[in-house]
Amino acid sequence: MHEQIKIDTEYITLGQCIKLINFLDSGGMVKAYLQDIGAVVNGEREHRRGRKLYPEDVLEIDEIGSFIILKED
């Protein structure tokens, strides 16, 4: 089961999303993590922190689990 991340905008960037879930504290840490390790978005390894995540996208971070992006009503 995926944890839910609710957004009230059209999309959220991967970097913003990682900070939102409190996995990493700063933008610099997010940048370094994504360059070195990356995250999995919809089954594909992603290293760009500017990658746009839209509702129904699934984000997987090896160390903490998986998340689904949902549009907040």
N, CA, C and O atoms as a DFTB+ gen file, in Angstrom:
292 C
 N C O
     1  1       0.853      -1.191       0.000
     2  2       0.000       0.000       0.000
     3  2       0.889       1.241       0.000
     4  3       1.929       1.279       0.657
     5  1       0.462       2.241      -0.741
     6  2       1.222       3.486      -0.844
     7  2       0.733       4.500       0.186
     8  3      -0.463       4.593       0.464
     9  1       1.672       5.257       0.748
    10  2       1.273       6.408       1.545
    11  2       0.809       7.496       0.583
    12  3       1.270       7.557      -0.557
    13  1      -0.094       8.345       1.033
    14  2      -0.655       9.378       0.167
    15  2       0.037      10.718       0.382
    16  3       0.313      11.120       1.513
    17  1       0.312      11.401      -0.729
    18  2       0.804      12.773      -0.698
    19  2      -0.232      13.592      -1.443
    20  3      -0.422      13.415      -2.646
    21  1      -0.901      14.485      -0.737
    22  2      -1.954      15.291      -1.356
    23  2      -1.399      16.653      -1.744
    24  3      -0.741      17.326      -0.951
    25  1      -1.684      17.044      -2.990
    26  2      -1.256      18.355      -3.488
    27  2      -2.474      19.146      -3.924
    28  3      -3.486      18.575      -4.328
    29  1      -2.369      20.473      -3.840
    30  2      -3.481      21.310      -4.288
    31  2      -3.102      22.103      -5.529
    32  3      -3.777      23.069      -5.884
    33  1      -2.024      21.698      -6.189
    34  2      -1.582      22.311      -7.431
    35  2      -1.640      21.259      -8.533
    36  3      -1.950      20.096      -8.275
    37  1      -1.343      21.670      -9.751
    38  2      -1.387      20.740     -10.879
    39  2      -0.334      19.637     -10.750
    40  3      -0.575      18.488     -11.122
    41  1       0.839      20.003     -10.215
    42  2       1.932      19.051     -10.055
    43  2       2.838      19.500      -8.910
    44  3       2.699      20.608      -8.391
    45  1       3.759      18.635      -8.530
    46  2       4.794      18.965      -7.553
    47  2       6.092      18.402      -8.111
    48  3       6.092      17.329      -8.714
    49  1       7.199      19.112      -7.918
    50  2       8.463      18.578      -8.414
    51  2       8.967      17.491      -7.476
    52  3       8.600      17.436      -6.302
    53  1       9.800      16.647      -8.012
    54  2      10.359      15.552      -7.218
    55  2      11.116      16.088      -6.008
    56  3      10.982      15.550      -4.908
    57  1      11.903      17.129      -6.194
    58  2      12.645      17.721      -5.087
    59  2      11.739      18.259      -3.994
    60  3      11.996      18.050      -2.808
    61  1      10.670      18.959      -4.393
    62  2       9.714      19.490      -3.414
    63  2       9.010      18.359      -2.683
    64  3       8.759      18.448      -1.481
    65  1       8.699      17.312      -3.401
    66  2       7.992      16.175      -2.813
    67  2       8.847      15.490      -1.757
    68  3       8.347      15.130      -0.691
    69  1      10.125      15.309      -2.043
    70  2      11.019      14.662      -1.082
    71  2      11.148      15.508       0.178
    72  3      11.199      14.966       1.281
    73  1      11.200      16.825       0.029
    74  2      11.250      17.685       1.210
    75  2       9.923      17.642       1.962
    76  3       9.910      17.674       3.192
    77  1       8.809      17.569       1.236
    78  2       7.481      17.549       1.846
    79  2       7.283      16.330       2.750
    80  3       6.635      16.432       3.792
    81  1       7.830      15.190       2.362
    82  2       7.655      13.982       3.173
    83  2       8.686      13.896       4.292
    84  3       8.753      12.890       4.997
    85  1       9.486      14.941       4.458
    86  2      10.477      15.032       5.537
    87  2      11.516      13.918       5.499
    88  3      11.982      13.464       6.544
    89  1      11.873      13.482       4.307
    90  2      12.935      12.485       4.175
    91  2      14.305      13.159       4.254
    92  3      15.207      12.665       4.930
    93  1      14.455      14.285       3.562
    94  2      15.684      15.076       3.614
    95  2      15.319      16.514       3.944
    96  3      14.258      16.999       3.550
    97  1      16.197      17.192       4.666
    98  2      15.862      18.511       5.194
    99  2      16.075      19.669       4.239
   100  3      15.290      20.617       4.238
   101  1      17.123      19.613       3.425
   102  2      17.438      20.783       2.611
   103  2      17.481      20.441       1.131
   104  3      17.591      19.279       0.740
   105  1      17.392      21.481       0.328
   106  2      17.468      21.300      -1.116
   107  2      18.805      20.727      -1.552
   108  3      18.867      19.948      -2.503
   109  1      19.871      21.104      -0.866
   110  2      21.186      20.566      -1.186
   111  2      21.277      19.074      -0.942
   112  3      21.879      18.339      -1.724
   113  1      20.672      18.636       0.150
   114  2      20.663      17.202       0.461
   115  2      19.833      16.434      -0.567
   116  3      20.199      15.332      -0.975
   117  1      18.720      17.025      -0.978
   118  2      17.868      16.394      -1.991
   119  2      18.632      16.262      -3.300
   120  3      18.614      15.208      -3.935
   121  1      19.305      17.338      -3.701
   122  2      20.067      17.331      -4.950
   123  2      21.126      16.235      -4.935
   124  3      21.240      15.463      -5.887
   125  1      21.904      16.167      -3.849
   126  2      22.957      15.151      -3.738
   127  2      22.373      13.738      -3.739
   128  3      22.913      12.846      -4.393
   129  1      21.277      13.531      -3.013
   130  2      20.643      12.213      -2.949
   131  2      20.172      11.771      -4.335
   132  3      20.399      10.632      -4.743
   133  1      19.516      12.679      -5.048
   134  2      18.997      12.315      -6.363
   135  2      20.122      12.070      -7.358
   136  3      20.013      11.179      -8.200
   137  1      21.197      12.840      -7.280
   138  2      22.331      12.610      -8.187
   139  2      22.986      11.261      -7.920
   140  3      23.336      10.541      -8.854
   141  1      23.152      10.923      -6.651
   142  2      23.858       9.691      -6.286
   143  2      22.989       8.446      -6.376
   144  3      23.413       7.428      -6.923
   145  1      21.776       8.520      -5.842
   146  2      20.933       7.336      -5.705
   147  2      19.707       7.404      -6.616
   148  3      19.423       6.466      -7.361
   149  1      18.993       8.512      -6.547
   150  2      17.777       8.663      -7.338
   151  2      16.567       8.075      -6.641
   152  3      16.669       7.452      -5.584
   153  1      15.440       8.287      -7.252
   154  2      14.171       7.742      -6.774
   155  2      13.502       7.063      -7.961
   156  3      13.902       7.267      -9.107
   157  1      12.498       6.266      -7.688
   158  2      11.773       5.574      -8.759
   159  2      10.410       6.242      -8.918
   160  3       9.626       6.307      -7.971
   161  1      10.138       6.735     -10.121
   162  2       8.858       7.366     -10.430
   163  2       8.176       6.521     -11.500
   164  3       8.696       6.356     -12.603
   165  1       7.019       5.997     -11.160
   166  2       6.253       5.152     -12.082
   167  2       7.107       4.030     -12.677
   168  3       7.001       3.716     -13.863
   169  1       7.954       3.432     -11.836
   170  2       8.740       2.289     -12.263
   171  2      10.062       2.610     -12.934
   172  3      10.792       1.691     -13.308
   173  1      10.399       3.897     -13.100
   174  2      11.647       4.276     -13.759
   175  2      12.526       5.086     -12.817
   176  3      12.044       5.988     -12.132
   177  1      13.824       4.761     -12.783
   178  2      14.770       5.494     -11.939
   179  2      14.866       6.932     -12.433
   180  3      15.006       7.177     -13.631
   181  1      14.791       7.878     -11.506
   182  2      14.794       9.306     -11.837
   183  2      15.849      10.025     -11.005
   184  3      15.953       9.808      -9.798
   185  1      16.633      10.885     -11.661
   186  2      17.685      11.642     -10.986
   187  2      17.467      13.145     -11.071
   188  3      18.260      13.910     -10.521
   189  1      16.409      13.586     -11.748
   190  2      16.144      15.021     -11.905
   191  2      15.209      15.512     -10.799
   192  3      14.079      15.039     -10.677
   193  1      15.688      16.461      -9.999
   194  2      14.828      16.961      -8.918
   195  2      13.690      17.813      -9.457
   196  3      12.709      18.035      -8.747
   197  1      13.788      18.299     -10.692
   198  2      12.728      19.091     -11.301
   199  2      11.656      18.268     -11.985
   200  3      10.717      18.829     -12.551
   201  1      11.775      16.947     -11.944
   202  2      10.770      16.067     -12.561
   203  2       9.407      16.365     -11.960
   204  3       9.249      16.370     -10.739
   205  1       8.418      16.615     -12.816
   206  2       7.073      16.939     -12.340
   207  2       6.312      15.664     -12.010
   208  3       6.264      14.724     -12.804
   209  1       5.723      15.655     -10.828
   210  2       4.879      14.546     -10.395
   211  2       3.432      15.009     -10.414
   212  3       3.090      16.024      -9.808
   213  1       2.594      14.273     -11.102
   214  2       1.188      14.607     -11.244
   215  2       0.334      13.638     -10.424
   216  3       0.813      12.577     -10.023
   217  1      -0.919      13.997     -10.178
   218  2      -1.801      13.055      -9.468
   219  2      -1.795      11.677     -10.133
   220  3      -1.793      11.561     -11.358
   221  1      -1.791      10.661      -9.312
   222  2      -1.742       9.238      -9.674
   223  2      -0.332       8.740      -9.969
   224  3      -0.157       7.546     -10.215
   225  1       0.687       9.611      -9.953
   226  2       2.063       9.147     -10.084
   227  2       2.473       8.436      -8.797
   228  3       2.021       8.790      -7.709
   229  1       3.327       7.437      -8.933
   230  2       3.822       6.685      -7.784
   231  2       5.317       6.960      -7.634
   232  3       6.086       6.820      -8.585
   233  1       5.710       7.351      -6.430
   234  2       7.093       7.640      -6.088
   235  2       7.582       6.582      -5.118
   236  3       6.927       6.303      -4.114
   237  1       8.733       5.991      -5.416
   238  2       9.336       5.002      -4.527
   239  2      10.718       5.482      -4.119
   240  3      11.543       5.830      -4.964
   241  1      10.961       5.496      -2.820
   242  2      12.268       5.844      -2.279
   243  2      12.738       4.623      -1.507
   244  3      12.083       4.171      -0.568
   245  1      13.888       4.096      -1.921
   246  2      14.370       2.816      -1.386
   247  2      14.344       2.744       0.134
   248  3      13.908       1.739       0.696
   249  1      14.801       3.785       0.801
   250  2      14.957       3.740       2.249
   251  2      13.653       3.837       3.037
   252  3      13.593       3.397       4.185
   253  1      12.600       4.414       2.427
   254  2      11.397       4.647       3.237
   255  2      10.091       4.105       2.680
   256  3       9.117       4.025       3.430
   257  1      10.013       3.731       1.423
   258  2       8.782       3.164       0.910
   259  2       8.229       3.862      -0.318
   260  3       8.952       4.555      -1.034
   261  1       6.935       3.671      -0.553
   262  2       6.304       4.212      -1.756
   263  2       5.159       5.152      -1.407
   264  3       4.514       5.033      -0.365
   265  1       4.933       6.090      -2.323
   266  2       3.943       7.143      -2.128
   267  2       3.162       7.325      -3.429
   268  3       3.688       7.114      -4.522
   269  1       1.911       7.715      -3.289
   270  2       1.102       8.055      -4.460
   271  2       0.700       9.520      -4.327
   272  3       0.331       9.984      -3.248
   273  1       0.779      10.228      -5.435
   274  2       0.414      11.634      -5.468
   275  2      -1.088      11.724      -5.747
   276  3      -1.581      11.116      -6.697
   277  1      -1.806      12.475      -4.931
   278  2      -3.241      12.641      -5.115
   279  2      -3.578      14.123      -5.121
   280  3      -2.927      14.922      -4.447
   281  1      -4.597      14.482      -5.883
   282  2      -5.086      15.856      -5.942
   283  2      -6.003      16.090      -4.752
   284  3      -6.956      15.343      -4.534
   285  1      -5.706      17.138      -3.982
   286  2      -6.542      17.472      -2.834
   287  2      -7.799      18.178      -3.324
   288  3      -7.720      19.084      -4.153
   289  1      -8.945      17.771      -2.821
   290  2     -10.224      18.370      -3.263
   291  2     -10.455      19.732      -2.645
   292  3     -11.477      20.366      -2.912
